[in-house]
Tab-separated table of C-alpha atoms in Angstrom:
chain	number	residue	atom	x	y	z
A	1	MET	CA	12.277	-12.267	9.877
A	2	PRO	CA	14.386	-12.237	6.687
A	3	LEU	CA	12.380	-12.406	3.479
A	4	GLN	CA	13.452	-13.718	0.109
A	5	ILE	CA	14.282	-10.461	-1.665
A	6	PRO	CA	14.342	-10.527	-5.494
A	7	ASP	CA	17.886	-9.905	-6.726
A	8	PRO	CA	17.641	-9.924	-10.525
A	9	VAL	CA	20.455	-9.193	-12.946
A	10	LEU	CA	19.823	-5.812	-14.525
A	11	GLY	CA	19.561	-5.412	-18.255
A	12	ALA	CA	17.705	-3.410	-20.854
A	13	TRP	CA	14.405	-4.546	-19.280
A	14	ALA	CA	15.122	-2.447	-16.164
A	15	LYS	CA	13.520	0.871	-17.126
A	16	GLY	CA	15.289	3.812	-15.520
A	17	PHE	CA	18.721	2.165	-15.282
A	18	PRO	CA	21.601	2.906	-17.657
A	19	ALA	CA	23.390	0.505	-19.987
A	20	ARG	CA	26.448	0.631	-17.698
A	21	ALA	CA	24.338	-1.081	-15.008
A	22	ALA	CA	23.641	-4.096	-17.216
A	23	GLY	CA	25.001	-7.256	-15.634
A	24	LEU	CA	24.785	-5.912	-12.098
A	25	ARG	CA	22.637	-7.712	-9.599
A	26	LEU	CA	20.142	-5.497	-7.837
A	27	SER	CA	22.064	-5.948	-4.588
A	28	GLU	CA	25.188	-4.548	-6.274
A	29	VAL	CA	23.611	-1.227	-7.275
A	30	ALA	CA	24.456	0.392	-3.940
A	31	ASP	CA	28.187	0.011	-4.627
A	32	ALA	CA	28.098	0.890	-8.327
A	33	GLY	CA	28.736	4.616	-7.860
A	34	LEU	CA	25.650	5.685	-9.802
A	35	ARG	CA	24.214	9.174	-9.597
A	36	LEU	CA	20.783	10.398	-10.588
A	37	SER	CA	22.348	11.994	-13.662
A	38	ASP	CA	23.397	8.500	-14.812
A	39	LEU	CA	19.788	7.276	-14.913
A	40	PRO	CA	17.895	7.710	-18.188
A	41	THR	CA	14.643	9.601	-17.921
A	42	PRO	CA	11.877	9.167	-17.135
A	43	VAL	CA	12.787	7.546	-13.844
A	44	LEU	CA	11.069	6.917	-10.510
A	45	THR	CA	13.099	7.182	-7.300
A	46	VAL	CA	12.463	6.682	-3.605
A	47	HIS	CA	14.174	8.686	-0.893
A	48	GLU	CA	15.778	6.629	1.893
A	49	ALA	CA	15.598	9.252	4.655
A	50	ALA	CA	11.910	9.952	3.968
A	51	LEU	CA	11.132	6.213	4.081
A	52	ALA	CA	12.835	5.872	7.456
A	53	HIS	CA	11.094	8.972	8.819
A	54	ASN	CA	7.641	7.747	7.765
A	55	GLU	CA	8.189	4.257	9.163
A	56	GLU	CA	9.470	5.548	12.498
A	57	THR	CA	6.622	8.062	12.790
A	58	VAL	CA	3.738	5.685	12.127
A	59	PHE	CA	5.064	2.633	13.957
A	60	GLY	CA	5.888	4.780	16.979
A	61	TRP	CA	2.377	6.205	16.955
A	62	ALA	CA	0.829	2.728	16.700
A	63	ARG	CA	2.938	1.377	19.562
A	64	ASP	CA	1.888	4.269	21.771
A	65	LEU	CA	-1.784	3.447	21.103
A	66	GLY	CA	-1.415	-0.303	21.460
A	67	VAL	CA	-2.663	-1.066	17.942
A	68	HIS	CA	-1.079	-3.293	15.301
A	69	LEU	CA	-0.120	-2.533	11.711
A	70	ALA	CA	-0.468	-4.920	8.781
A	71	PRO	CA	0.446	-2.428	6.038
A	72	HIS	CA	-1.005	-2.971	2.604
A	73	GLY	CA	1.771	-4.609	0.607
A	74	LYS	CA	-0.073	-4.038	-2.669
A	75	THR	CA	1.133	-0.424	-2.529
A	76	THR	CA	4.654	-1.349	-3.593
A	77	MET	CA	4.502	-5.124	-4.217
A	78	ALA	CA	8.182	-5.028	-3.272
A	79	PRO	CA	9.441	-7.625	-0.767
A	80	ALA	CA	12.354	-5.327	0.118
A	81	MET	CA	9.840	-2.700	1.218
A	82	TRP	CA	7.838	-5.319	3.124
A	83	GLN	CA	11.026	-6.330	4.917
A	84	ARG	CA	11.380	-2.780	6.227
A	85	LEU	CA	7.817	-2.899	7.557
A	86	LEU	CA	8.315	-6.250	9.274
A	87	ASP	CA	11.601	-5.067	10.770
A	88	ALA	CA	9.748	-2.045	12.154
A	89	GLY	CA	7.272	-4.326	13.936
A	90	ALA	CA	4.447	-5.049	11.476
A	91	TRP	CA	1.902	-7.627	12.698
A	92	GLY	CA	1.709	-8.951	9.145
A	93	ILE	CA	1.330	-7.805	5.552
A	94	SER	CA	-2.015	-7.075	3.903
A	95	ILE	CA	-2.572	-7.747	0.240
A	96	ALA	CA	-5.599	-7.690	-2.071
A	97	THR	CA	-5.681	-10.917	-4.119
A	98	PRO	CA	-4.802	-14.600	-3.739
A	99	TRP	CA	-1.986	-14.138	-6.267
A	100	GLN	CA	-0.497	-11.329	-4.187
A	101	ALA	CA	-0.813	-13.613	-1.156
A	102	GLU	CA	1.180	-16.261	-2.995
A	103	VAL	CA	3.920	-13.697	-3.711
A	104	ALA	CA	4.034	-12.667	-0.047
A	105	ILE	CA	4.096	-16.251	1.208
A	106	ALA	CA	6.802	-17.231	-1.284
A	107	ALA	CA	8.842	-14.294	0.021
A	108	GLY	CA	8.485	-15.627	3.564
A	109	VAL	CA	5.729	-13.507	5.116
A	110	HIS	CA	4.139	-15.592	7.897
A	111	THR	CA	0.967	-13.562	8.550
A	112	VAL	CA	-0.895	-12.587	5.383
A	113	LEU	CA	-4.188	-10.716	5.490
A	114	ILE	CA	-6.081	-10.885	2.193
A	115	ALA	CA	-8.108	-7.701	2.495
A	116	ASN	CA	-10.789	-8.989	0.173
A	117	ALA	CA	-13.225	-11.805	-0.377
A	118	VAL	CA	-11.867	-14.949	-2.031
A	119	THR	CA	-14.508	-16.278	-4.424
A	120	ASP	CA	-12.229	-18.300	-6.721
A	121	ALA	CA	-12.594	-21.912	-5.576
A	122	GLY	CA	-9.246	-22.890	-7.086
A	123	ALA	CA	-7.523	-20.071	-5.211
A	124	ALA	CA	-9.200	-21.186	-1.995
A	125	VAL	CA	-7.943	-24.735	-2.495
A	126	ARG	CA	-4.441	-23.321	-2.985
A	127	LEU	CA	-4.692	-21.377	0.276
A	128	GLY	CA	-5.493	-24.660	2.012
A	129	GLU	CA	-2.445	-26.290	0.433
A	130	LEU	CA	-0.217	-23.433	1.600
A	131	LEU	CA	-1.557	-23.703	5.153
A	132	ALA	CA	-0.990	-27.454	5.171
A	133	ALA	CA	2.597	-27.024	3.984
A	134	ASP	CA	3.607	-24.525	6.667
A	135	HIS	CA	2.192	-24.691	10.177
A	136	ASP	CA	3.785	-21.326	11.039
A	137	LEU	CA	1.766	-19.629	8.289
A	138	ARG	CA	-1.425	-17.713	9.041
A	139	ILE	CA	-3.718	-16.587	6.247
A	140	LEU	CA	-6.788	-14.454	6.882
A	141	CYS	CA	-9.381	-13.425	4.297
A	142	TRP	CA	-12.800	-11.760	4.211
A	143	ALA	CA	-16.371	-12.774	3.453
A	144	ASP	CA	-19.269	-10.376	2.963
A	145	SER	CA	-21.923	-12.908	1.984
A	146	VAL	CA	-23.039	-16.438	2.758
A	147	ALA	CA	-22.409	-17.207	-0.928
A	148	THR	CA	-18.723	-16.406	-0.420
A	149	VAL	CA	-18.633	-18.628	2.667
A	150	ASP	CA	-20.216	-21.468	0.667
A	151	ILE	CA	-17.440	-21.269	-1.952
A	152	LEU	CA	-14.723	-21.306	0.711
A	153	ALA	CA	-16.400	-24.084	2.683
A	154	ALA	CA	-16.703	-26.365	-0.347
A	155	ALA	CA	-13.092	-25.739	-1.399
A	156	LEU	CA	-11.685	-26.342	2.091
A	157	ALA	CA	-13.989	-29.084	3.353
A	158	ASP	CA	-11.078	-31.523	3.701
A	159	ALA	CA	-8.418	-28.976	4.720
A	160	SER	CA	-6.001	-30.084	7.431
A	161	ARG	CA	-5.941	-26.567	8.917
A	162	PRO	CA	-8.812	-24.082	8.889
A	163	LEU	CA	-8.672	-20.812	6.985
A	164	ASP	CA	-9.275	-17.748	9.156
A	165	VAL	CA	-12.177	-15.689	7.799
A	166	LEU	CA	-13.232	-12.222	8.912
A	167	VAL	CA	-16.764	-10.941	8.394
A	168	GLU	CA	-16.578	-7.865	6.192
A	169	LEU	CA	-19.064	-5.169	7.129
A	170	GLY	CA	-19.798	-2.336	4.736
A	171	GLY	CA	-22.534	0.243	4.508
A	172	ALA	CA	-24.785	2.110	2.132
A	173	HIS	CA	-22.827	3.655	-0.759
A	174	GLY	CA	-19.665	1.934	0.431
A	175	ARG	CA	-17.632	-0.613	-1.466
A	176	THR	CA	-17.901	-4.330	-0.620
A	177	GLY	CA	-19.133	-5.565	2.758
A	178	ALA	CA	-22.411	-6.776	4.241
A	179	ARG	CA	-24.780	-3.851	4.558
A	180	THR	CA	-26.277	-4.664	7.970
A	181	ILE	CA	-25.166	-6.082	11.293
A	182	ASP	CA	-27.867	-8.763	11.005
A	183	GLU	CA	-26.381	-9.924	7.708
A	184	GLY	CA	-22.962	-9.914	9.335
A	185	GLU	CA	-24.270	-12.256	12.018
A	186	ARG	CA	-25.611	-14.655	9.369
A	187	ILE	CA	-22.238	-14.684	7.628
A	188	ALA	CA	-20.479	-15.345	10.938
A	189	ALA	CA	-22.817	-18.255	11.627
A	190	ALA	CA	-22.074	-19.747	8.223
A	191	ILE	CA	-18.314	-19.458	8.828
A	192	SER	CA	-18.637	-21.100	12.234
A	193	ALA	CA	-20.595	-23.999	10.737
A	194	ALA	CA	-17.967	-24.783	8.083
A	195	PRO	CA	-15.321	-27.323	9.222
A	196	GLY	CA	-12.586	-25.891	6.989
A	197	LEU	CA	-13.095	-22.305	8.158
A	198	ARG	CA	-12.587	-20.433	11.413
A	199	LEU	CA	-14.383	-17.234	12.433
A	200	ALA	CA	-11.529	-14.822	13.114
A	201	GLY	CA	-12.999	-11.337	13.490
A	202	VAL	CA	-14.691	-8.399	11.819
A	203	THR	CA	-13.262	-6.055	9.215
A	204	GLY	CA	-14.087	-3.320	6.738
A	205	TYR	CA	-12.870	-0.297	4.836
A	206	GLU	CA	-13.878	3.169	5.976
A	207	GLY	CA	-12.461	5.140	3.043
A	208	PRO	CA	-15.695	5.474	0.990
A	209	PHE	CA	-17.493	7.130	3.895
A	210	GLY	CA	-15.146	10.111	4.151
A	211	PRO	CA	-14.082	11.872	0.945
A	212	ASP	CA	-12.203	14.543	2.919
A	213	ARG	CA	-11.245	15.491	6.492
A	214	SER	CA	-14.325	17.647	7.139
A	215	ALA	CA	-16.267	17.217	10.378
A	216	ASP	CA	-19.125	15.540	8.480
A	217	SER	CA	-16.754	13.047	6.844
A	218	VAL	CA	-15.049	12.177	10.125
A	219	ALA	CA	-18.454	11.683	11.787
A	220	ALA	CA	-19.559	9.368	8.966
A	221	VAL	CA	-16.339	7.373	9.222
A	222	ASP	CA	-16.701	7.044	12.985
A	223	ALA	CA	-20.320	5.928	12.671
A	224	TYR	CA	-19.293	3.233	10.219
A	225	LEU	CA	-16.408	2.036	12.419
A	226	GLU	CA	-18.802	1.773	15.352
A	227	THR	CA	-20.822	-0.801	13.390
A	228	ILE	CA	-17.702	-2.984	13.202
A	229	VAL	CA	-17.452	-2.803	16.985
A	230	ALA	CA	-21.165	-3.532	17.378
A	231	LEU	CA	-20.968	-6.646	15.210
A	232	HIS	CA	-17.841	-7.859	16.996
A	233	GLN	CA	-19.622	-7.576	20.346
A	234	LYS	CA	-22.439	-9.821	19.096
A	235	LEU	CA	-20.245	-12.662	17.862
A	236	VAL	CA	-19.080	-15.796	19.650
A	237	TYR	CA	-15.607	-16.852	18.538
A	238	PRO	CA	-14.097	-20.325	18.686
A	239	ASP	CA	-11.983	-21.277	21.665
A	240	GLY	CA	-8.315	-20.473	21.400
A	241	ILE	CA	-8.551	-17.589	18.944
A	242	ARG	CA	-8.031	-13.932	19.636
A	243	PRO	CA	-10.232	-12.177	17.081
A	244	VAL	CA	-9.042	-9.441	14.779
A	245	LEU	CA	-10.744	-6.096	14.254
A	246	SER	CA	-9.304	-4.506	11.147
A	247	ALA	CA	-9.867	-1.229	9.310
A	248	GLY	CA	-7.787	1.864	8.760
A	249	GLY	CA	-6.770	2.808	5.263
A	250	SER	CA	-4.212	5.548	4.819
A	251	SER	CA	-6.714	8.411	5.109
A	252	PHE	CA	-8.363	7.611	8.449
A	253	PRO	CA	-6.053	5.366	10.500
A	254	ASP	CA	-6.452	7.785	13.416
A	255	ARG	CA	-10.222	7.312	13.458
A	256	ALA	CA	-9.941	3.531	13.125
A	257	ALA	CA	-7.536	3.469	16.049
A	258	ALA	CA	-9.745	5.749	18.133
A	259	VAL	CA	-12.953	3.764	17.596
A	260	LEU	CA	-11.656	0.190	17.461
A	261	SER	CA	-9.250	0.590	20.375
A	262	SER	CA	-12.174	0.301	22.776
A	263	GLN	CA	-11.971	-3.440	22.036
A	264	ARG	CA	-8.243	-3.953	22.635
A	265	ASP	CA	-8.944	-6.162	25.643
A	266	THR	CA	-10.899	-8.642	23.532
A	267	ALA	CA	-9.323	-8.370	20.083
A	268	ASP	CA	-6.222	-7.427	18.111
A	269	VAL	CA	-6.853	-4.062	16.466
A	270	VAL	CA	-5.052	-4.251	13.107
A	271	LEU	CA	-4.745	-1.208	10.857
A	272	ARG	CA	-3.970	-1.799	7.183
A	273	SER	CA	-2.603	1.631	6.236
A	274	GLY	CA	-0.040	1.047	3.511
A	275	ALA	CA	0.584	4.329	1.718
A	276	PHE	CA	2.249	5.917	4.765
A	277	GLN	CA	5.595	4.256	3.986
A	278	ILE	CA	5.908	6.109	0.673
A	279	HIS	CA	3.381	8.917	1.257
A	280	ASP	CA	3.037	11.428	-1.616
A	281	ASP	CA	2.751	15.037	-2.728
A	282	GLY	CA	-0.932	14.751	-3.659
A	283	PHE	CA	-3.904	12.837	-2.287
A	284	TYR	CA	-2.319	11.539	0.914
A	285	SER	CA	-0.591	14.829	1.617
A	286	ARG	CA	-4.146	16.232	1.829
A	287	MET	CA	-5.776	13.301	3.634
A	288	SER	CA	-3.206	11.786	5.994
A	289	PRO	CA	-3.797	12.632	9.659
A	290	PHE	CA	-0.134	12.383	10.588
A	291	GLY	CA	1.040	15.699	11.917
A	292	PRO	CA	-1.045	17.898	14.242
A	293	LEU	CA	-4.054	15.519	14.299
A	294	THR	CA	-1.966	12.698	15.755
A	295	GLY	CA	0.607	14.755	17.635
A	296	THR	CA	3.375	13.381	15.408
A	297	ALA	CA	5.677	14.794	12.798
A	298	PRO	CA	4.030	15.057	9.377
A	299	LEU	CA	4.934	12.414	6.816
A	300	ARG	CA	7.207	13.173	3.877
A	301	SER	CA	6.865	12.082	0.282
A	302	ALA	CA	9.485	9.423	-0.431
A	303	MET	CA	8.824	9.196	-4.176
A	304	HIS	CA	9.599	11.468	-7.096
A	305	ALA	CA	9.716	11.155	-10.836
A	306	TRP	CA	12.340	12.868	-12.943
A	307	SER	CA	11.439	13.797	-16.501
A	308	ARG	CA	13.357	15.502	-19.300
A	309	VAL	CA	12.201	18.354	-21.519
A	310	LEU	CA	11.740	16.982	-25.053
A	311	SER	CA	10.255	19.947	-26.824
A	312	GLN	CA	9.178	23.574	-26.505
A	313	PRO	CA	6.886	23.907	-29.515
A	314	GLU	CA	5.299	27.167	-28.377
A	315	GLY	CA	5.731	29.845	-25.755
A	316	GLY	CA	4.990	28.750	-22.192
A	317	LEU	CA	4.646	25.064	-23.101
A	318	ALA	CA	7.167	22.285	-22.600
A	319	LEU	CA	6.696	18.606	-23.372
A	320	LEU	CA	8.326	16.171	-20.945
A	321	ASP	CA	9.208	12.514	-21.521
A	322	ALA	CA	7.113	11.051	-18.661
A	323	GLY	CA	3.609	9.878	-19.478
A	324	ARG	CA	0.868	7.562	-18.294
A	325	ARG	CA	3.194	4.575	-18.586
A	326	ASP	CA	5.545	6.148	-16.046
A	327	VAL	CA	3.642	8.213	-13.454
A	328	PRO	CA	0.302	7.962	-11.611
A	329	PHE	CA	-2.639	9.975	-12.898
A	330	ASP	CA	-5.759	8.311	-11.427
A	331	ILE	CA	-6.282	10.903	-8.662
A	332	ASP	CA	-4.002	13.870	-9.412
A	333	LEU	CA	-1.609	14.738	-12.202
A	334	PRO	CA	2.086	15.114	-11.307
A	335	THR	CA	3.260	18.452	-9.951
A	336	PRO	CA	6.474	20.122	-11.176
A	337	GLN	CA	8.736	20.876	-8.210
A	338	THR	CA	11.874	22.377	-9.747
A	339	VAL	CA	10.176	24.875	-12.036
A	340	ALA	CA	6.984	26.896	-11.604
A	341	GLY	CA	4.148	25.599	-13.710
A	342	GLU	CA	1.445	22.953	-14.033
A	343	ILE	CA	1.134	19.569	-15.692
A	344	THR	CA	-2.188	19.832	-17.502
A	345	ALA	CA	-2.324	16.519	-19.373
A	346	LEU	CA	-0.526	13.236	-19.928
A	347	ASN	CA	-0.260	11.098	-23.033
A	348	ASP	CA	1.267	7.626	-23.042
A	349	GLN	CA	4.827	9.015	-23.128
A	350	HIS	CA	4.422	12.801	-22.792
A	351	ALA	CA	3.523	15.326	-20.099
A	352	PHE	CA	2.260	18.792	-20.988
A	353	LEU	CA	3.991	21.327	-18.744
A	354	HIS	CA	2.507	24.819	-18.877
A	355	LEU	CA	5.056	27.186	-17.382
A	356	ALA	CA	4.181	29.973	-14.981
A	357	ALA	CA	4.901	33.544	-16.029
A	358	GLY	CA	8.629	34.167	-15.833
A	359	ALA	CA	9.518	30.473	-15.521
A	360	SER	CA	11.713	28.846	-18.129
A	361	VAL	CA	13.279	25.549	-19.121
A	362	VAL	CA	15.375	24.495	-22.087
A	363	VAL	CA	15.292	21.308	-24.109
A	364	GLY	CA	17.263	18.666	-22.214
A	365	ASP	CA	16.509	20.027	-18.715
A	366	VAL	CA	15.331	17.525	-16.093
A	367	VAL	CA	12.256	18.435	-14.030
A	368	ARG	CA	11.460	16.796	-10.674
A	369	LEU	CA	7.811	15.811	-10.348
A	370	GLY	CA	5.803	15.339	-7.174
A	371	LEU	CA	3.394	12.419	-7.470
A	372	SER	CA	0.014	11.439	-6.060
A	373	HIS	CA	-1.029	7.926	-4.978
A	374	PRO	CA	1.894	5.503	-4.540
A	375	CYS	CA	-0.319	2.499	-5.351
A	376	THR	CA	-0.413	3.566	-8.990
A	377	ALA	CA	3.195	4.734	-9.149
A	378	PHE	CA	5.055	1.534	-8.320
A	379	ASP	CA	3.023	-0.678	-10.652
A	380	LYS	CA	4.661	1.055	-13.614
A	381	TRP	CA	8.208	0.107	-12.590
A	382	ARG	CA	9.965	-3.259	-12.254
A	383	VAL	CA	12.986	-1.704	-10.518
A	384	VAL	CA	13.017	1.511	-8.486
A	385	ALA	CA	16.192	3.389	-7.607
A	386	VAL	CA	16.773	4.485	-4.004
A	387	ILE	CA	18.519	7.854	-3.637
A	388	ASP	CA	20.050	9.661	-0.691
A	389	ASP	CA	18.725	13.205	-1.114
A	390	PRO	CA	16.331	14.447	-3.817
A	391	ASP	CA	17.360	18.040	-3.049
A	392	ALA	CA	21.051	17.429	-3.801
A	393	ASP	CA	22.568	18.741	-7.014
A	394	ASP	CA	23.109	15.173	-8.216
A	395	PRO	CA	21.712	12.615	-5.745
A	396	ARG	CA	23.612	9.378	-5.125
A	397	VAL	CA	21.913	6.094	-5.988
A	398	ILE	CA	22.310	4.069	-2.796
A	399	GLY	CA	20.235	1.029	-3.709
A	400	ALA	CA	17.314	-0.337	-5.680
A	401	VAL	CA	14.197	-2.401	-5.055
A	402	ALA	CA	12.398	-4.806	-7.363
A	403	THR	CA	8.623	-4.917	-7.629
A	404	CYS	CA	6.509	-8.021	-8.252
A	405	PHE	CA	3.531	-6.740	-10.220
């Protein structure tokens, strides 16, 4: 399914691209003969071979288990990256807000899962308009309260096609989601009673219940996922719909698959893991099950930042030109990969690199940085260069993708 891929003309607005690229369309970058050394720092890059490896690994694993993937498109907000996921066999694309849904639908995505409640009545009306305009389009969203259902029902009372709504089940100390199965049943009843809505399944997010991969965390995650199954088994769905059971962030997709797969005969099990496509050198490298736990190859980080030494004001300290406007810092700070040391702090446009004993850099050197959490890496870049090999002396730029943040 070909999407509408943004193909802007590059100019000074395209951070990380040189003046010689001005006037090129994004689709022309692959043939422009650029090298990493041509790109002004700081710059974010993605690695083509790592992307392909991660996609093949996770989609192959999902096919073997008979579960579906609707990867979270909010990770990159890049239709070119969504196209790769759909080409690999994605059931649909997950997003987090009605605006993101509009971006995905405008790009041509035909199954959009809004992994969130929609409580903006105007946004709900717009979803109804989009459904009416395209009978091949399917939009699913969540509700974790009768109050949410009331907003949707009022906005879509006269809709020509119903909006699919999943009951979101949470748990104590979790994020959103109804806290009990009984409450989930009341929400389902309210959805079923609303003419403009259709009860379409049960969903939730297991991430808050497992801060690590310890046995206690896995047991807590499994116990939570079993409540999704229990609620699903209590519900009566409308004729003609195959319900959806959805969970599976990027930390525990293996547990979501293991627990929810017991219902494959009665529902589509849809995992929303999104970070696997990019992976990282931080949080997900610690949390992802891919590797020995799933009997697959481990995933590889497909993103790096490259940052230049600006200053060496004192022994053992170097200041780099990448800061909070360029690299993620919400979970872990970047990690230097081409020189021994540690990034200890970030300012808006500076990174503090404390060098290990015996390590050295000089002003003007470029340092490769490993990053943590792709969701907060891509939102800082409007265009991202694709390179062939981050370990090469001077990697070739073989393409670029545009983001829609």
